[in-house]
């Protein structure tokens, strides 16, 4: 899924926040909003019933000033998905690019809706598709997105949980209708994950817990 938010420089710089003040969804969205073009590295872990350990992917998310979203996997294989308007283009090494309507790929359509709204800080757009709730403190917050009934019937994702510190979104954890998890570590968490192999330790890193 779902990706953000620490390109080189100011994306990781945050003004000090009172640690004990409770966050709310509007506060979190205002802090993690990133208008304009961005690039951020990610480490993604996907549960699979066919594997003993989660599938691990590395790559980067990019968004142009015109709101085109690109998700590029760089390891263990190369793949690039470009979301522009109502279409997606899939590029894989050794194959011709394939373009198709986002309406045929609910997961990608959900990624476009959620990612675009997060980057723009658009709470109203998010609330069209999700019920929002916040927990934690401003220095260790969680933002939960529960799909509304109409959206839930069309998408495989049943819950999205965001974890962050101040203005830094560090991890996105999604749960599908089979109870399987996908964790996308971003920013400082993605950098820290480079030295971690244990699945439980990576899950703890995603959630901001001691490993």
PDB file of C-alpha atoms in Angstrom, residues 34-191:
ATOM      1  CA  UNK A  34       3.258  17.359   2.032  1.00  0.00           C
ATOM      2  CA  UNK A  35       2.017  19.525  -0.869  1.00  0.00           C
ATOM      3  CA  UNK A  36       4.076  19.485  -4.034  1.00  0.00           C
ATOM      4  CA  UNK A  37       6.551  16.899  -5.273  1.00  0.00           C
ATOM      5  CA  UNK A  38       8.027  14.377  -2.823  1.00  0.00           C
ATOM      6  CA  UNK A  39      10.137  11.219  -2.793  1.00  0.00           C
ATOM      7  CA  UNK A  40      10.479   8.784   0.104  1.00  0.00           C
ATOM      8  CA  UNK A  41      12.035   5.360   0.564  1.00  0.00           C
ATOM      9  CA  UNK A  42       9.994   2.461   1.911  1.00  0.00           C
ATOM     10  CA  UNK A  43      10.406  -1.051   3.274  1.00  0.00           C
ATOM     11  CA  UNK A  44       7.254  -3.136   2.881  1.00  0.00           C
ATOM     12  CA  UNK A  45       6.421  -6.404   4.638  1.00  0.00           C
ATOM     13  CA  UNK A  46       3.521  -8.558   3.437  1.00  0.00           C
ATOM     14  CA  UNK A  47       2.072 -11.538   5.278  1.00  0.00           C
ATOM     15  CA  UNK A  48       1.552 -14.582   3.080  1.00  0.00           C
ATOM     16  CA  UNK A  49      -0.002 -17.956   3.829  1.00  0.00           C
ATOM     17  CA  UNK A  50       2.508 -19.459   1.388  1.00  0.00           C
ATOM     18  CA  UNK A  51       5.619 -18.127   3.164  1.00  0.00           C
ATOM     19  CA  UNK A  52       7.095 -18.742   6.617  1.00  0.00           C
ATOM     20  CA  UNK A  53       8.181 -15.112   6.893  1.00  0.00           C
ATOM     21  CA  UNK A  54       6.654 -11.931   5.435  1.00  0.00           C
ATOM     22  CA  UNK A  55       7.622 -11.004   1.877  1.00  0.00           C
ATOM     23  CA  UNK A  56       9.982  -8.034   2.070  1.00  0.00           C
ATOM     24  CA  UNK A  57      10.059  -5.335  -0.621  1.00  0.00           C
ATOM     25  CA  UNK A  58      12.138  -2.173  -0.845  1.00  0.00           C
ATOM     26  CA  UNK A  59      11.648   0.848  -3.026  1.00  0.00           C
ATOM     27  CA  UNK A  60      10.381   4.399  -3.124  1.00  0.00           C
ATOM     28  CA  UNK A  61       7.220   6.421  -3.484  1.00  0.00           C
ATOM     29  CA  UNK A  62       7.233   9.537  -5.643  1.00  0.00           C
ATOM     30  CA  UNK A  63       4.590  12.155  -6.274  1.00  0.00           C
ATOM     31  CA  UNK A  64       4.913  14.853  -8.922  1.00  0.00           C
ATOM     32  CA  UNK A  65       3.552  18.362  -8.592  1.00  0.00           C
ATOM     33  CA  UNK A  66       0.632  17.309 -10.826  1.00  0.00           C
ATOM     34  CA  UNK A  67      -0.392  14.655  -8.236  1.00  0.00           C
ATOM     35  CA  UNK A  68       0.852  11.686 -10.284  1.00  0.00           C
ATOM     36  CA  UNK A  69       1.785   8.954  -7.791  1.00  0.00           C
ATOM     37  CA  UNK A  70       4.558   6.433  -8.523  1.00  0.00           C
ATOM     38  CA  UNK A  71       5.353   3.324  -6.488  1.00  0.00           C
ATOM     39  CA  UNK A  72       8.648   1.779  -7.554  1.00  0.00           C
ATOM     40  CA  UNK A  73       9.923  -1.518  -6.130  1.00  0.00           C
ATOM     41  CA  UNK A  74      13.714  -1.836  -6.395  1.00  0.00           C
ATOM     42  CA  UNK A  75      14.322  -5.122  -4.502  1.00  0.00           C
ATOM     43  CA  UNK A  76      14.043  -8.103  -4.659  1.00  0.00           C
ATOM     44  CA  UNK A  77      12.724  -7.344  -8.172  1.00  0.00           C
ATOM     45  CA  UNK A  78      11.968  -4.221 -10.194  1.00  0.00           C
ATOM     46  CA  UNK A  79       8.436  -2.983 -10.757  1.00  0.00           C
ATOM     47  CA  UNK A  80       6.919   0.464 -11.221  1.00  0.00           C
ATOM     48  CA  UNK A  81       3.264   1.444 -10.929  1.00  0.00           C
ATOM     49  CA  UNK A  82       2.208   4.934 -12.005  1.00  0.00           C
ATOM     50  CA  UNK A  83      -1.197   6.239 -10.917  1.00  0.00           C
ATOM     51  CA  UNK A  84      -2.366   9.187 -13.003  1.00  0.00           C
ATOM     52  CA  UNK A  85      -5.959  10.348 -13.063  1.00  0.00           C
ATOM     53  CA  UNK A  86      -8.193   7.299 -13.464  1.00  0.00           C
ATOM     54  CA  UNK A  87      -5.531   5.014 -14.945  1.00  0.00           C
ATOM     55  CA  UNK A  88      -2.619   2.886 -13.731  1.00  0.00           C
ATOM     56  CA  UNK A  89       0.459   1.883 -15.713  1.00  0.00           C
ATOM     57  CA  UNK A  90       2.409  -1.217 -14.674  1.00  0.00           C
ATOM     58  CA  UNK A  91       6.034  -1.610 -15.799  1.00  0.00           C
ATOM     59  CA  UNK A  92       8.132  -4.736 -15.190  1.00  0.00           C
ATOM     60  CA  UNK A  93      11.561  -5.645 -16.501  1.00  0.00           C
ATOM     61  CA  UNK A  94      11.405  -7.585 -19.749  1.00  0.00           C
ATOM     62  CA  UNK A  95       7.716  -6.875 -20.352  1.00  0.00           C
ATOM     63  CA  UNK A  96       5.745  -4.242 -22.216  1.00  0.00           C
ATOM     64  CA  UNK A  97       4.113  -1.567 -20.011  1.00  0.00           C
ATOM     65  CA  UNK A  98       0.438  -2.226 -19.365  1.00  0.00           C
ATOM     66  CA  UNK A  99      -2.130   0.530 -18.763  1.00  0.00           C
ATOM     67  CA  UNK A 100      -5.559  -0.161 -17.281  1.00  0.00           C
ATOM     68  CA  UNK A 101      -8.417   1.628 -15.542  1.00  0.00           C
ATOM     69  CA  UNK A 102      -8.099   2.054 -11.782  1.00  0.00           C
ATOM     70  CA  UNK A 103     -11.700   0.891 -11.474  1.00  0.00           C
ATOM     71  CA  UNK A 104     -10.381  -2.609 -12.270  1.00  0.00           C
ATOM     72  CA  UNK A 105      -7.945  -2.505  -9.327  1.00  0.00           C
ATOM     73  CA  UNK A 106      -9.736  -1.535  -6.080  1.00  0.00           C
ATOM     74  CA  UNK A 107      -6.540  -1.814  -4.034  1.00  0.00           C
ATOM     75  CA  UNK A 108      -4.728   0.705  -6.246  1.00  0.00           C
ATOM     76  CA  UNK A 109      -7.761   2.979  -6.316  1.00  0.00           C
ATOM     77  CA  UNK A 110      -7.810   2.913  -2.510  1.00  0.00           C
ATOM     78  CA  UNK A 111      -4.093   3.711  -2.464  1.00  0.00           C
ATOM     79  CA  UNK A 112      -4.655   6.724  -4.698  1.00  0.00           C
ATOM     80  CA  UNK A 113      -7.536   8.019  -2.565  1.00  0.00           C
ATOM     81  CA  UNK A 114      -5.823   7.512   0.788  1.00  0.00           C
ATOM     82  CA  UNK A 115      -2.333   8.588  -0.255  1.00  0.00           C
ATOM     83  CA  UNK A 116      -3.532  11.670  -2.074  1.00  0.00           C
ATOM     84  CA  UNK A 117      -5.663  12.783   0.854  1.00  0.00           C
ATOM     85  CA  UNK A 118      -2.844  12.152   3.353  1.00  0.00           C
ATOM     86  CA  UNK A 119      -0.321  14.139   1.336  1.00  0.00           C
ATOM     87  CA  UNK A 120      -2.717  17.043   0.902  1.00  0.00           C
ATOM     88  CA  UNK A 121      -3.935  16.889   4.520  1.00  0.00           C
ATOM     89  CA  UNK A 122      -7.499  16.673   3.189  1.00  0.00           C
ATOM     90  CA  UNK A 123      -9.526  15.331   6.127  1.00  0.00           C
ATOM     91  CA  UNK A 124     -12.812  15.853   4.278  1.00  0.00           C
ATOM     92  CA  UNK A 125     -11.705  13.638   1.381  1.00  0.00           C
ATOM     93  CA  UNK A 126     -10.502  10.917   3.746  1.00  0.00           C
ATOM     94  CA  UNK A 127     -13.763  11.030   5.671  1.00  0.00           C
ATOM     95  CA  UNK A 128     -15.676  10.307   2.467  1.00  0.00           C
ATOM     96  CA  UNK A 129     -14.076   6.859   2.520  1.00  0.00           C
ATOM     97  CA  UNK A 130     -13.001   6.257   6.132  1.00  0.00           C
ATOM     98  CA  UNK A 131     -13.956   6.835   9.749  1.00  0.00           C
ATOM     99  CA  UNK A 132     -10.963   8.469  11.467  1.00  0.00           C
ATOM    100  CA  UNK A 133      -9.816   8.065  15.069  1.00  0.00           C
ATOM    101  CA  UNK A 134      -6.585   9.029  16.831  1.00  0.00           C
ATOM    102  CA  UNK A 135      -4.720   7.752  19.884  1.00  0.00           C
ATOM    103  CA  UNK A 136      -1.398   8.206  21.674  1.00  0.00           C
ATOM    104  CA  UNK A 137       0.479  11.480  22.098  1.00  0.00           C
ATOM    105  CA  UNK A 138       1.783  14.048  19.653  1.00  0.00           C
ATOM    106  CA  UNK A 139       5.231  12.473  19.844  1.00  0.00           C
ATOM    107  CA  UNK A 140       3.948   8.893  19.437  1.00  0.00           C
ATOM    108  CA  UNK A 141       0.566   8.931  17.700  1.00  0.00           C
ATOM    109  CA  UNK A 142      -1.676   6.492  15.866  1.00  0.00           C
ATOM    110  CA  UNK A 143      -4.306   7.369  13.273  1.00  0.00           C
ATOM    111  CA  UNK A 144      -6.822   4.645  12.439  1.00  0.00           C
ATOM    112  CA  UNK A 145      -8.814   4.602   9.196  1.00  0.00           C
ATOM    113  CA  UNK A 146     -11.818   2.269   9.070  1.00  0.00           C
ATOM    114  CA  UNK A 147     -13.453   1.996   5.625  1.00  0.00           C
ATOM    115  CA  UNK A 148     -17.033   3.159   5.552  1.00  0.00           C
ATOM    116  CA  UNK A 149     -19.629   0.555   4.637  1.00  0.00           C
ATOM    117  CA  UNK A 150     -19.930   1.505   0.969  1.00  0.00           C
ATOM    118  CA  UNK A 151     -16.166   1.533   0.482  1.00  0.00           C
ATOM    119  CA  UNK A 152     -15.598  -1.664   2.459  1.00  0.00           C
ATOM    120  CA  UNK A 153     -17.781  -3.645   0.063  1.00  0.00           C
ATOM    121  CA  UNK A 154     -15.484  -2.697  -2.840  1.00  0.00           C
ATOM    122  CA  UNK A 155     -12.025  -2.919  -1.272  1.00  0.00           C
ATOM    123  CA  UNK A 156      -9.998  -5.784   0.231  1.00  0.00           C
ATOM    124  CA  UNK A 157      -8.546  -3.562   2.971  1.00  0.00           C
ATOM    125  CA  UNK A 158     -10.500  -3.654   6.219  1.00  0.00           C
ATOM    126  CA  UNK A 159      -8.394  -1.306   8.343  1.00  0.00           C
ATOM    127  CA  UNK A 160      -5.480   1.099   7.964  1.00  0.00           C
ATOM    128  CA  UNK A 161      -3.383   2.122  10.966  1.00  0.00           C
ATOM    129  CA  UNK A 162      -0.826   4.927  10.709  1.00  0.00           C
ATOM    130  CA  UNK A 163       1.993   5.386  13.225  1.00  0.00           C
ATOM    131  CA  UNK A 164       4.124   8.488  13.592  1.00  0.00           C
ATOM    132  CA  UNK A 165       6.074  10.963  15.678  1.00  0.00           C
ATOM    133  CA  UNK A 166       5.231  14.638  15.437  1.00  0.00           C
ATOM    134  CA  UNK A 167       5.286  15.539  11.735  1.00  0.00           C
ATOM    135  CA  UNK A 168       6.855  12.233  10.681  1.00  0.00           C
ATOM    136  CA  UNK A 169       4.688   9.398   9.362  1.00  0.00           C
ATOM    137  CA  UNK A 170       6.785   6.304  10.080  1.00  0.00           C
ATOM    138  CA  UNK A 171       4.612   3.320   9.210  1.00  0.00           C
ATOM    139  CA  UNK A 172       1.345   2.333   7.532  1.00  0.00           C
ATOM    140  CA  UNK A 173      -0.168  -0.990   8.607  1.00  0.00           C
ATOM    141  CA  UNK A 174      -3.084  -2.404   6.630  1.00  0.00           C
ATOM    142  CA  UNK A 175      -5.236  -5.404   7.487  1.00  0.00           C
ATOM    143  CA  UNK A 176      -7.146  -7.235   4.760  1.00  0.00           C
ATOM    144  CA  UNK A 177     -10.388  -9.188   4.936  1.00  0.00           C
ATOM    145  CA  UNK A 178      -8.423 -12.366   5.747  1.00  0.00           C
ATOM    146  CA  UNK A 179      -6.666 -10.791   8.722  1.00  0.00           C
ATOM    147  CA  UNK A 180      -3.299 -10.610   6.979  1.00  0.00           C
ATOM    148  CA  UNK A 181      -1.101  -7.563   7.531  1.00  0.00           C
ATOM    149  CA  UNK A 182       0.972  -5.390   5.260  1.00  0.00           C
ATOM    150  CA  UNK A 183       3.380  -2.966   6.923  1.00  0.00           C
ATOM    151  CA  UNK A 184       5.034  -0.142   5.014  1.00  0.00           C
ATOM    152  CA  UNK A 185       7.868   1.465   6.969  1.00  0.00           C
ATOM    153  CA  UNK A 186       8.786   4.991   5.926  1.00  0.00           C
ATOM    154  CA  UNK A 187      11.169   7.797   6.796  1.00  0.00           C
ATOM    155  CA  UNK A 188      13.325   6.994   9.851  1.00  0.00           C
ATOM    156  CA  UNK A 189      11.604   3.651  10.345  1.00  0.00           C
ATOM    157  CA  UNK A 190      12.576   2.538   6.821  1.00  0.00           C
ATOM    158  CA  UNK A 191      16.175   3.520   7.488  1.00  0.00           C
TER     159      UNK A 191
END
